[in-house]
Amino acid sequence: MKAARHLVAMAALCAAIAGTPAARAEQLVIGQVAPLSGPEATQGRAYSFGIQLHLDQVNKAGGVNGNTLVLVRKDDKGLADETLAATRQLLAQNAPLVLAGYFGNRNIAELLKSGLLDKERIALVGYRNTEVAPDGAWLYGVRATLKDEIQKIATHLATVGIERLGLLYEEGAGAAAVQGATEEAVKRAGATLVTRAGYPEGTTRVAAAVDKFLADKPQAIILVTTGAAAAAFVEDYRSGGGAAQLFAHSGTDIEQLSKRLSETHMQGLAISQVTPNPYKITTRLTREFKEAYAAHPDPEVPLSYAMLEGYIAAKVIVEAVRRAGPRVNRESFVKTLAGIDAHDLGGYPVNFRGGRTGARFVDLSIVSSTGRIRQ
């Protein structure tokens, strides 16, 4: 009789616990404001699809600690004012646990300047820009820094005997830091930065820069630009007879280039990459990613590096949610995220113990005449 009463009491306790709000499964919102239309839409949509691809995997397997994860995204068309307005709307209407997948120098700068992240005490995990390092306590990068990329390019060029380099950069608040980082990397590699030219922020007006490089004739040019500006520069520079080797940073979109440029213009262009090659299965991460993409009934955009980066951002977020436990909130999420140390996503280690830049992977790829990665 005593044993029976004990079992009844335990059953009642379990039922009571299951009925409490804290124990009920919730929808955890990941909020993204990105260029889903406009010049950078190809990359914005690819990054977004990469996030969704992993969330679909996780939710299909039962979620995280019983909770499901939902991506709510808004289009800023690449405009900084729209980024801020859409973020305010998203925070008010959807109460996201975390933000992810933002794009653009001014966009992120305006977000930081607004104080929204501080006020809401919410992290932004995963972003793309062409600045050296945005200064924000709530920003967590899932890719190598721009400094890492520039150093990789400069070292490679010096190794193969190319020592007279040029730099194309986007003008704006972060331009001086980009120039300084490039000067430092080039000097460390034993080369010389002989030409530098900017173009107006948020545009593709590169004609003046093209003329300067055609006149100065550097052996190679490093492009720290948006994907749309890179495409405009490559087209105009090659059409004008420019023969320098062109090395773009990872923000350059291969799909966008291949749609705009001729085979002659595309061939031999080099791009630094901050994720493994998404077109090949070289790691557990890329295998899982490609399998998830292949299994999707209606992919929104073609496979790409930007998509894999979004997938990586989602994996980092999911891992932090898992470690934070079933009662995760913004505070516990950020605390847990900051404590992630040498976590392996499958051949792609992430570590936030040493700072808010979580990865250091950089590789160089060459684009073929058909717009695909050759190596």
mmCIF file of C-alpha atoms in Angstrom:
data_model
loop_
_atom_site.group_PDB
_atom_site.id
_atom_site.type_symbol
_atom_site.label_atom_id
_atom_site.label_comp_id
_atom_site.label_asym_id
_atom_site.label_seq_id
_atom_site.Cartn_x
_atom_site.Cartn_y
_atom_site.Cartn_z
ATOM 1 C CA MET A 1 0.000 0.000 0.000
ATOM 2 C CA LYS A 2 2.816 2.384 0.956
ATOM 3 C CA ALA A 3 4.607 1.635 -2.335
ATOM 4 C CA ALA A 4 1.428 2.277 -4.275
ATOM 5 C CA ARG A 5 0.915 5.636 -2.564
ATOM 6 C CA HIS A 6 4.534 6.531 -3.411
ATOM 7 C CA LEU A 7 4.022 5.730 -7.101
ATOM 8 C CA VAL A 8 0.849 7.813 -7.208
ATOM 9 C CA ALA A 9 2.650 10.739 -5.574
ATOM 10 C CA MET A 10 5.542 10.513 -8.040
ATOM 11 C CA ALA A 11 3.150 10.394 -10.971
ATOM 12 C CA ALA A 12 1.342 13.473 -9.672
ATOM 13 C CA LEU A 13 4.650 15.303 -9.244
ATOM 14 C CA CYS A 14 5.756 14.474 -12.775
ATOM 15 C CA ALA A 15 2.416 15.627 -14.153
ATOM 16 C CA ALA A 16 2.684 18.875 -12.243
ATOM 17 C CA ILE A 17 6.203 19.503 -13.515
ATOM 18 C CA ALA A 18 5.186 18.727 -17.078
ATOM 19 C CA GLY A 19 2.354 21.199 -16.772
ATOM 20 C CA THR A 20 4.487 24.140 -15.666
ATOM 21 C CA PRO A 21 5.297 26.841 -18.263
ATOM 22 C CA ALA A 22 9.064 26.368 -17.783
ATOM 23 C CA ALA A 23 8.855 22.749 -18.877
ATOM 24 C CA ARG A 24 6.662 23.282 -21.928
ATOM 25 C CA ALA A 25 8.341 23.281 -25.306
ATOM 26 C CA GLU A 26 8.752 26.716 -26.867
ATOM 27 C CA GLN A 27 9.522 28.244 -30.214
ATOM 28 C CA LEU A 28 12.895 29.943 -30.085
ATOM 29 C CA VAL A 29 13.131 32.693 -32.692
ATOM 30 C CA ILE A 30 16.303 33.496 -34.637
ATOM 31 C CA GLY A 31 15.929 36.896 -36.285
ATOM 32 C CA GLN A 32 17.663 37.897 -39.496
ATOM 33 C CA VAL A 33 17.632 41.246 -41.306
ATOM 34 C CA ALA A 34 19.530 40.943 -44.576
ATOM 35 C CA PRO A 35 19.532 41.941 -48.272
ATOM 36 C CA LEU A 36 16.928 39.526 -49.620
ATOM 37 C CA SER A 37 16.501 41.844 -52.612
ATOM 38 C CA GLY A 38 18.852 44.359 -54.227
ATOM 39 C CA PRO A 39 22.505 44.040 -55.383
ATOM 40 C CA GLU A 40 23.578 41.682 -52.585
ATOM 41 C CA ALA A 41 20.408 39.564 -52.586
ATOM 42 C CA THR A 42 22.099 36.425 -53.903
ATOM 43 C CA GLN A 43 24.363 36.207 -50.873
ATOM 44 C CA GLY A 44 21.734 37.397 -48.405
ATOM 45 C CA ARG A 45 19.240 34.761 -49.510
ATOM 46 C CA ALA A 46 21.923 32.060 -49.632
ATOM 47 C CA TYR A 47 23.051 32.816 -46.071
ATOM 48 C CA SER A 48 19.437 32.795 -44.932
ATOM 49 C CA PHE A 49 18.744 29.484 -46.641
ATOM 50 C CA GLY A 50 21.835 27.997 -44.995
ATOM 51 C CA ILE A 51 20.477 28.938 -41.560
ATOM 52 C CA GLN A 52 17.078 27.466 -42.384
ATOM 53 C CA LEU A 53 18.647 24.292 -43.765
ATOM 54 C CA HIS A 54 20.199 23.419 -40.410
ATOM 55 C CA LEU A 55 17.166 24.487 -38.385
ATOM 56 C CA ASP A 56 15.038 22.126 -40.489
ATOM 57 C CA GLN A 57 17.442 19.287 -39.680
ATOM 58 C CA VAL A 58 17.327 20.051 -35.964
ATOM 59 C CA ASN A 59 13.559 20.451 -35.762
ATOM 60 C CA LYS A 60 12.976 17.264 -37.732
ATOM 61 C CA ALA A 61 15.108 15.431 -35.156
ATOM 62 C CA GLY A 62 12.995 16.765 -32.268
ATOM 63 C CA GLY A 63 14.399 20.236 -31.723
ATOM 64 C CA VAL A 64 16.781 21.282 -28.943
ATOM 65 C CA ASN A 65 15.870 20.404 -25.356
ATOM 66 C CA GLY A 66 12.317 19.956 -26.606
ATOM 67 C CA ASN A 67 12.199 23.417 -28.188
ATOM 68 C CA THR A 68 11.844 24.158 -31.887
ATOM 69 C CA LEU A 69 13.849 26.886 -33.633
ATOM 70 C CA VAL A 70 12.217 29.306 -36.049
ATOM 71 C CA LEU A 71 13.922 31.707 -38.459
ATOM 72 C CA VAL A 72 12.121 35.036 -38.921
ATOM 73 C CA ARG A 73 13.750 37.114 -41.635
ATOM 74 C CA LYS A 74 13.196 40.608 -42.963
ATOM 75 C CA ASP A 75 14.524 42.301 -46.097
ATOM 76 C CA ASP A 76 16.599 45.482 -45.734
ATOM 77 C CA LYS A 77 17.456 45.628 -49.476
ATOM 78 C CA GLY A 78 21.038 46.311 -48.367
ATOM 79 C CA LEU A 79 20.053 49.768 -47.005
ATOM 80 C CA ALA A 80 21.322 50.737 -43.549
ATOM 81 C CA ASP A 81 18.166 52.681 -42.614
ATOM 82 C CA GLU A 82 16.054 49.678 -43.531
ATOM 83 C CA THR A 83 18.293 47.413 -41.434
ATOM 84 C CA LEU A 84 17.640 49.476 -38.334
ATOM 85 C CA ALA A 85 13.889 49.837 -38.915
ATOM 86 C CA ALA A 86 13.435 46.144 -39.688
ATOM 87 C CA THR A 87 15.454 45.125 -36.631
ATOM 88 C CA ARG A 88 13.318 47.308 -34.364
ATOM 89 C CA GLN A 89 10.196 45.764 -35.868
ATOM 90 C CA LEU A 90 11.534 42.248 -35.508
ATOM 91 C CA LEU A 91 12.502 42.788 -31.864
ATOM 92 C CA ALA A 92 9.094 44.256 -31.025
ATOM 93 C CA GLN A 93 6.982 41.715 -32.867
ATOM 94 C CA ASN A 94 8.903 38.456 -32.644
ATOM 95 C CA ALA A 95 11.027 38.665 -29.461
ATOM 96 C CA PRO A 96 13.992 36.752 -30.961
ATOM 97 C CA LEU A 97 16.429 34.897 -28.758
ATOM 98 C CA VAL A 98 19.314 35.839 -31.047
ATOM 99 C CA LEU A 99 20.001 37.699 -34.306
ATOM 100 C CA ALA A 100 22.021 36.260 -37.186
ATOM 101 C CA GLY A 101 23.173 36.782 -40.756
ATOM 102 C CA TYR A 102 23.449 40.570 -41.099
ATOM 103 C CA PHE A 103 25.280 42.212 -44.024
ATOM 104 C CA GLY A 104 27.069 45.480 -44.787
ATOM 105 C CA ASN A 105 29.437 47.989 -43.218
ATOM 106 C CA ARG A 106 26.968 50.829 -42.707
ATOM 107 C CA ASN A 107 24.180 48.437 -41.801
ATOM 108 C CA ILE A 108 26.089 46.920 -38.901
ATOM 109 C CA ALA A 109 27.607 50.274 -37.906
ATOM 110 C CA GLU A 110 24.154 51.877 -37.686
ATOM 111 C CA LEU A 111 22.843 48.923 -35.689
ATOM 112 C CA LEU A 112 25.679 49.296 -33.179
ATOM 113 C CA LYS A 113 25.316 53.074 -33.060
ATOM 114 C CA SER A 114 21.591 52.773 -32.291
ATOM 115 C CA GLY A 115 22.309 50.932 -29.042
ATOM 116 C CA LEU A 116 19.612 48.354 -29.818
ATOM 117 C CA LEU A 117 21.814 45.369 -29.095
ATOM 118 C CA ASP A 118 22.860 46.838 -25.742
ATOM 119 C CA LYS A 119 19.306 47.799 -24.827
ATOM 120 C CA GLU A 120 17.887 44.404 -25.756
ATOM 121 C CA ARG A 121 20.957 42.527 -24.521
ATOM 122 C CA ILE A 122 20.823 40.337 -27.599
ATOM 123 C CA ALA A 123 23.686 38.741 -29.525
ATOM 124 C CA LEU A 124 24.242 38.905 -33.277
ATOM 125 C CA VAL A 125 25.857 35.633 -34.377
ATOM 126 C CA GLY A 126 27.261 35.631 -37.911
ATOM 127 C CA TYR A 127 27.616 38.712 -40.117
ATOM 128 C CA ARG A 128 29.345 39.810 -43.321
ATOM 129 C CA ASN A 129 31.053 43.131 -43.969
ATOM 130 C CA THR A 130 34.226 44.576 -45.465
ATOM 131 C CA GLU A 131 35.620 46.188 -42.322
ATOM 132 C CA VAL A 132 38.550 44.942 -40.280
ATOM 133 C CA ALA A 133 36.670 44.469 -37.011
ATOM 134 C CA PRO A 134 33.418 46.132 -35.983
ATOM 135 C CA ASP A 135 33.555 47.172 -32.341
ATOM 136 C CA GLY A 136 30.511 45.679 -30.660
ATOM 137 C CA ALA A 137 30.216 43.684 -27.465
ATOM 138 C CA TRP A 138 27.248 41.725 -28.812
ATOM 139 C CA LEU A 139 28.769 40.697 -32.166
ATOM 140 C CA TYR A 140 29.996 37.118 -32.554
ATOM 141 C CA GLY A 141 31.721 36.169 -35.809
ATOM 142 C CA VAL A 142 31.681 32.612 -37.152
ATOM 143 C CA ARG A 143 34.323 33.292 -39.810
ATOM 144 C CA ALA A 144 37.947 34.390 -39.928
ATOM 145 C CA THR A 145 38.629 38.114 -39.781
ATOM 146 C CA LEU A 146 39.310 40.316 -42.767
ATOM 147 C CA LYS A 147 42.872 40.721 -41.435
ATOM 148 C CA ASP A 148 43.296 36.938 -41.632
ATOM 149 C CA GLU A 149 42.113 36.950 -45.253
ATOM 150 C CA ILE A 150 44.341 39.829 -46.343
ATOM 151 C CA GLN A 151 47.366 38.246 -44.702
ATOM 152 C CA LYS A 152 46.682 34.952 -46.485
ATOM 153 C CA ILE A 153 46.473 36.708 -49.859
ATOM 154 C CA ALA A 154 49.575 38.859 -49.312
ATOM 155 C CA THR A 155 51.660 35.912 -48.121
ATOM 156 C CA HIS A 156 50.617 33.779 -51.088
ATOM 157 C CA LEU A 157 51.458 36.524 -53.583
ATOM 158 C CA ALA A 158 54.857 37.186 -52.052
ATOM 159 C CA THR A 159 55.578 33.434 -52.066
ATOM 160 C CA VAL A 160 55.076 33.275 -55.848
ATOM 161 C CA GLY A 161 57.204 36.384 -56.425
ATOM 162 C CA ILE A 162 54.484 39.025 -56.820
ATOM 163 C CA GLU A 163 55.537 42.007 -54.726
ATOM 164 C CA ARG A 164 53.900 45.143 -56.228
ATOM 165 C CA LEU A 165 50.331 45.092 -54.980
ATOM 166 C CA GLY A 166 47.261 47.288 -55.179
ATOM 167 C CA LEU A 167 44.210 47.606 -52.937
ATOM 168 C CA LEU A 168 40.611 48.405 -53.923
ATOM 169 C CA TYR A 169 38.425 49.204 -50.904
ATOM 170 C CA GLU A 170 35.002 50.587 -50.056
ATOM 171 C CA GLU A 171 35.143 54.108 -48.667
ATOM 172 C CA GLY A 172 33.548 54.840 -45.298
ATOM 173 C CA ALA A 173 34.286 54.837 -41.595
ATOM 174 C CA GLY A 174 36.244 51.572 -41.713
ATOM 175 C CA ALA A 175 38.347 52.372 -44.801
ATOM 176 C CA ALA A 176 41.387 53.604 -42.863
ATOM 177 C CA ALA A 177 41.515 50.388 -40.837
ATOM 178 C CA VAL A 178 41.291 48.281 -44.018
ATOM 179 C CA GLN A 179 44.174 50.227 -45.561
ATOM 180 C CA GLY A 180 46.247 49.959 -42.410
ATOM 181 C CA ALA A 181 45.662 46.212 -42.100
ATOM 182 C CA THR A 182 46.569 45.691 -45.754
ATOM 183 C CA GLU A 183 49.711 47.804 -45.467
ATOM 184 C CA GLU A 184 50.771 45.793 -42.425
ATOM 185 C CA ALA A 185 50.047 42.425 -44.058
ATOM 186 C CA VAL A 186 51.836 43.337 -47.274
ATOM 187 C CA LYS A 187 54.881 44.608 -45.382
ATOM 188 C CA ARG A 188 54.986 41.470 -43.246
ATOM 189 C CA ALA A 189 54.928 39.367 -46.422
ATOM 190 C CA GLY A 190 57.883 41.289 -47.866
ATOM 191 C CA ALA A 191 55.856 43.019 -50.599
ATOM 192 C CA THR A 192 54.900 46.646 -51.302
ATOM 193 C CA LEU A 193 51.477 48.305 -51.575
ATOM 194 C CA VAL A 194 52.056 50.577 -54.556
ATOM 195 C CA THR A 195 48.483 51.639 -55.317
ATOM 196 C CA ARG A 196 45.297 52.048 -53.338
ATOM 197 C CA ALA A 197 41.930 53.310 -54.553
ATOM 198 C CA GLY A 198 38.475 53.549 -53.028
ATOM 199 C CA TYR A 199 34.944 53.725 -54.378
ATOM 200 C CA PRO A 200 31.906 55.430 -52.764
ATOM 201 C CA GLU A 201 30.349 53.431 -49.941
ATOM 202 C CA GLY A 202 27.232 51.468 -50.830
ATOM 203 C CA THR A 203 27.748 51.850 -54.596
ATOM 204 C CA THR A 204 29.395 50.105 -57.545
ATOM 205 C CA ARG A 205 30.963 53.305 -58.929
ATOM 206 C CA VAL A 206 34.463 51.987 -59.562
ATOM 207 C CA ALA A 207 35.430 53.846 -62.784
ATOM 208 C CA ALA A 208 37.921 56.200 -61.106
ATOM 209 C CA ALA A 209 39.574 53.303 -59.299
ATOM 210 C CA VAL A 210 39.836 51.354 -62.556
ATOM 211 C CA ASP A 211 41.623 54.271 -64.227
ATOM 212 C CA LYS A 212 44.100 54.535 -61.345
ATOM 213 C CA PHE A 213 45.019 50.852 -61.449
ATOM 214 C CA LEU A 214 45.332 50.886 -65.251
ATOM 215 C CA ALA A 215 47.776 53.786 -64.936
ATOM 216 C CA ASP A 216 49.859 52.402 -62.020
ATOM 217 C CA LYS A 217 49.993 48.782 -63.253
ATOM 218 C CA PRO A 218 50.426 46.800 -60.013
ATOM 219 C CA GLN A 219 51.157 43.089 -60.443
ATOM 220 C CA ALA A 220 48.147 42.056 -58.362
ATOM 221 C CA ILE A 221 45.125 43.816 -56.826
ATOM 222 C CA ILE A 222 43.408 42.867 -53.577
ATOM 223 C CA LEU A 223 39.661 43.587 -53.695
ATOM 224 C CA VAL A 224 38.023 44.346 -50.336
ATOM 225 C CA THR A 225 34.599 45.151 -51.752
ATOM 226 C CA THR A 226 31.009 44.026 -51.901
ATOM 227 C CA GLY A 227 30.191 41.310 -54.417
ATOM 228 C CA ALA A 228 28.414 43.764 -56.743
ATOM 229 C CA ALA A 229 31.333 46.213 -56.693
ATOM 230 C CA ALA A 230 33.805 43.399 -57.342
ATOM 231 C CA ALA A 231 31.846 42.297 -60.411
ATOM 232 C CA ALA A 232 31.747 45.872 -61.741
ATOM 233 C CA PHE A 233 35.470 46.359 -61.154
ATOM 234 C CA VAL A 234 36.566 43.078 -62.749
ATOM 235 C CA GLU A 235 34.448 43.768 -65.833
ATOM 236 C CA ASP A 236 35.666 47.345 -66.315
ATOM 237 C CA TYR A 237 39.299 46.632 -65.432
ATOM 238 C CA ARG A 238 39.633 43.629 -67.743
ATOM 239 C CA SER A 239 37.751 45.428 -70.539
ATOM 240 C CA GLY A 240 40.219 48.293 -70.184
ATOM 241 C CA GLY A 241 43.163 45.946 -70.681
ATOM 242 C CA GLY A 242 44.110 45.503 -67.026
ATOM 243 C CA ALA A 243 46.380 42.464 -66.637
ATOM 244 C CA ALA A 244 47.051 42.306 -62.878
ATOM 245 C CA GLN A 245 46.091 39.194 -60.959
ATOM 246 C CA LEU A 246 42.902 39.829 -58.993
ATOM 247 C CA PHE A 247 42.399 38.518 -55.462
ATOM 248 C CA ALA A 248 39.010 39.170 -53.869
ATOM 249 C CA HIS A 249 38.039 38.688 -50.240
ATOM 250 C CA SER A 250 35.353 36.202 -49.240
ATOM 251 C CA GLY A 251 32.448 38.642 -49.602
ATOM 252 C CA THR A 252 32.681 38.256 -53.373
ATOM 253 C CA ASP A 253 29.861 36.089 -54.699
ATOM 254 C CA ILE A 254 30.878 33.587 -57.378
ATOM 255 C CA GLU A 255 27.287 33.130 -58.579
ATOM 256 C CA GLN A 256 26.883 36.873 -59.048
ATOM 257 C CA LEU A 257 30.206 37.133 -60.892
ATOM 258 C CA SER A 258 29.396 34.263 -63.245
ATOM 259 C CA LYS A 259 26.086 35.869 -64.236
ATOM 260 C CA ARG A 260 27.675 39.236 -65.051
ATOM 261 C CA LEU A 261 31.152 38.466 -66.349
ATOM 262 C CA SER A 262 32.379 36.770 -69.512
ATOM 263 C CA GLU A 263 34.439 33.585 -69.405
ATOM 264 C CA THR A 264 37.571 35.581 -70.216
ATOM 265 C CA HIS A 265 36.979 37.959 -67.320
ATOM 266 C CA MET A 266 36.204 35.183 -64.846
ATOM 267 C CA GLN A 267 39.126 32.919 -65.559
ATOM 268 C CA GLY A 268 41.912 33.023 -63.002
ATOM 269 C CA LEU A 269 40.167 35.257 -60.479
ATOM 270 C CA ALA A 270 41.196 34.199 -56.967
ATOM 271 C CA ILE A 271 38.973 34.485 -53.897
ATOM 272 C CA SER A 272 39.868 33.967 -50.260
ATOM 273 C CA GLN A 273 37.356 31.681 -48.550
ATOM 274 C CA VAL A 274 36.486 31.445 -44.870
ATOM 275 C CA THR A 275 34.702 28.094 -45.021
ATOM 276 C CA PRO A 276 35.639 24.750 -46.563
ATOM 277 C CA ASN A 277 34.628 24.216 -50.194
ATOM 278 C CA PRO A 278 30.835 23.640 -50.207
ATOM 279 C CA TYR A 279 30.994 21.894 -53.595
ATOM 280 C CA LYS A 280 33.204 19.064 -52.321
ATOM 281 C CA ILE A 281 32.915 16.611 -49.448
ATOM 282 C CA THR A 282 36.184 17.140 -47.598
ATOM 283 C CA THR A 283 34.963 17.230 -43.977
ATOM 284 C CA ARG A 284 32.073 15.941 -41.880
ATOM 285 C CA LEU A 285 30.665 19.484 -41.985
ATOM 286 C CA THR A 286 30.566 19.644 -45.786
ATOM 287 C CA ARG A 287 29.140 16.123 -46.001
ATOM 288 C CA GLU A 288 26.272 16.991 -43.649
ATOM 289 C CA PHE A 289 25.705 20.269 -45.458
ATOM 290 C CA LYS A 290 25.597 18.731 -48.936
ATOM 291 C CA GLU A 291 23.323 15.907 -47.774
ATOM 292 C CA ALA A 292 20.922 18.415 -46.219
ATOM 293 C CA TYR A 293 20.899 20.490 -49.406
ATOM 294 C CA ALA A 294 20.382 17.450 -51.639
ATOM 295 C CA ALA A 295 17.474 16.283 -49.492
ATOM 296 C CA HIS A 296 15.659 19.622 -49.630
ATOM 297 C CA PRO A 297 12.599 19.413 -51.911
ATOM 298 C CA ASP A 298 12.876 22.978 -53.251
ATOM 299 C CA PRO A 299 16.192 24.789 -52.701
ATOM 300 C CA GLU A 300 15.663 28.536 -52.819
ATOM 301 C CA VAL A 301 19.104 29.374 -54.222
ATOM 302 C CA PRO A 302 22.136 27.496 -55.612
ATOM 303 C CA LEU A 303 24.744 25.916 -53.345
ATOM 304 C CA SER A 304 27.395 28.458 -52.316
ATOM 305 C CA TYR A 305 29.996 29.532 -49.781
ATOM 306 C CA ALA A 306 27.536 32.055 -48.319
ATOM 307 C CA MET A 307 25.015 29.276 -47.789
ATOM 308 C CA LEU A 308 27.554 27.131 -45.955
ATOM 309 C CA GLU A 309 28.446 30.121 -43.783
ATOM 310 C CA GLY A 310 24.785 30.525 -42.836
ATOM 311 C CA TYR A 311 24.652 26.815 -42.048
ATOM 312 C CA ILE A 312 27.698 27.231 -39.789
ATOM 313 C CA ALA A 313 26.092 30.190 -37.994
ATOM 314 C CA ALA A 314 23.006 28.072 -37.336
ATOM 315 C CA LYS A 315 25.105 25.191 -35.985
ATOM 316 C CA VAL A 316 26.867 27.568 -33.571
ATOM 317 C CA ILE A 317 23.524 28.968 -32.382
ATOM 318 C CA VAL A 318 22.041 25.497 -31.936
ATOM 319 C CA GLU A 319 25.059 24.353 -29.929
ATOM 320 C CA ALA A 320 24.774 27.351 -27.585
ATOM 321 C CA VAL A 321 21.028 26.715 -27.164
ATOM 322 C CA ARG A 322 21.699 23.061 -26.393
ATOM 323 C CA ARG A 323 24.306 23.894 -23.753
ATOM 324 C CA ALA A 324 22.154 26.609 -22.177
ATOM 325 C CA GLY A 325 19.407 24.096 -21.304
ATOM 326 C CA PRO A 326 15.607 24.093 -21.683
ATOM 327 C CA ARG A 327 15.091 27.466 -19.972
ATOM 328 C CA VAL A 328 17.373 29.372 -22.320
ATOM 329 C CA ASN A 329 16.967 33.147 -22.532
ATOM 330 C CA ARG A 330 19.085 35.906 -24.029
ATOM 331 C CA GLU A 331 21.294 36.233 -20.970
ATOM 332 C CA SER A 332 22.003 32.522 -20.602
ATOM 333 C CA PHE A 333 22.462 32.172 -24.356
ATOM 334 C CA VAL A 334 25.161 34.872 -24.502
ATOM 335 C CA LYS A 335 26.919 33.517 -21.416
ATOM 336 C CA THR A 336 26.954 30.018 -22.899
ATOM 337 C CA LEU A 337 28.030 31.241 -26.343
ATOM 338 C CA ALA A 338 30.989 33.136 -24.887
ATOM 339 C CA GLY A 339 32.109 29.963 -23.139
ATOM 340 C CA ILE A 340 32.300 27.794 -26.262
ATOM 341 C CA ASP A 341 35.888 26.580 -26.473
ATOM 342 C CA ALA A 342 37.367 24.638 -29.410
ATOM 343 C CA HIS A 343 34.039 23.138 -30.458
ATOM 344 C CA ASP A 344 34.401 21.077 -33.637
ATOM 345 C CA LEU A 345 31.556 21.462 -36.135
ATOM 346 C CA GLY A 346 33.040 18.674 -38.243
ATOM 347 C CA GLY A 347 36.442 19.853 -39.421
ATOM 348 C CA TYR A 348 35.664 23.483 -38.630
ATOM 349 C CA PRO A 349 36.610 24.443 -35.043
ATOM 350 C CA VAL A 350 34.859 27.340 -33.288
ATOM 351 C CA ASN A 351 36.190 29.052 -30.171
ATOM 352 C CA PHE A 352 34.872 32.154 -28.402
ATOM 353 C CA ARG A 353 36.968 31.836 -25.254
ATOM 354 C CA GLY A 354 39.690 34.006 -26.783
ATOM 355 C CA GLY A 355 37.354 36.682 -28.153
ATOM 356 C CA ARG A 356 34.267 37.206 -30.274
ATOM 357 C CA THR A 357 35.839 35.971 -33.515
ATOM 358 C CA GLY A 358 35.092 32.271 -33.434
ATOM 359 C CA ALA A 359 37.021 30.883 -36.420
ATOM 360 C CA ARG A 360 40.343 31.339 -38.250
ATOM 361 C CA PHE A 361 39.933 29.138 -41.343
ATOM 362 C CA VAL A 362 41.124 30.809 -44.585
ATOM 363 C CA ASP A 363 41.798 29.175 -47.942
ATOM 364 C CA LEU A 364 42.356 30.483 -51.473
ATOM 365 C CA SER A 365 40.319 29.312 -54.441
ATOM 366 C CA ILE A 366 40.662 29.933 -58.161
ATOM 367 C CA VAL A 367 37.574 30.527 -60.293
ATOM 368 C CA SER A 368 37.351 28.697 -63.611
ATOM 369 C CA SER A 369 36.031 30.251 -66.819
ATOM 370 C CA THR A 370 32.647 28.639 -66.123
ATOM 371 C CA GLY A 371 32.368 30.381 -62.774
ATOM 372 C CA ARG A 372 33.128 27.365 -60.596
ATOM 373 C CA ILE A 373 35.853 26.739 -58.050
ATOM 374 C CA ARG A 374 38.878 25.075 -59.618
ATOM 375 C CA GLN A 375 40.875 24.563 -56.400
#
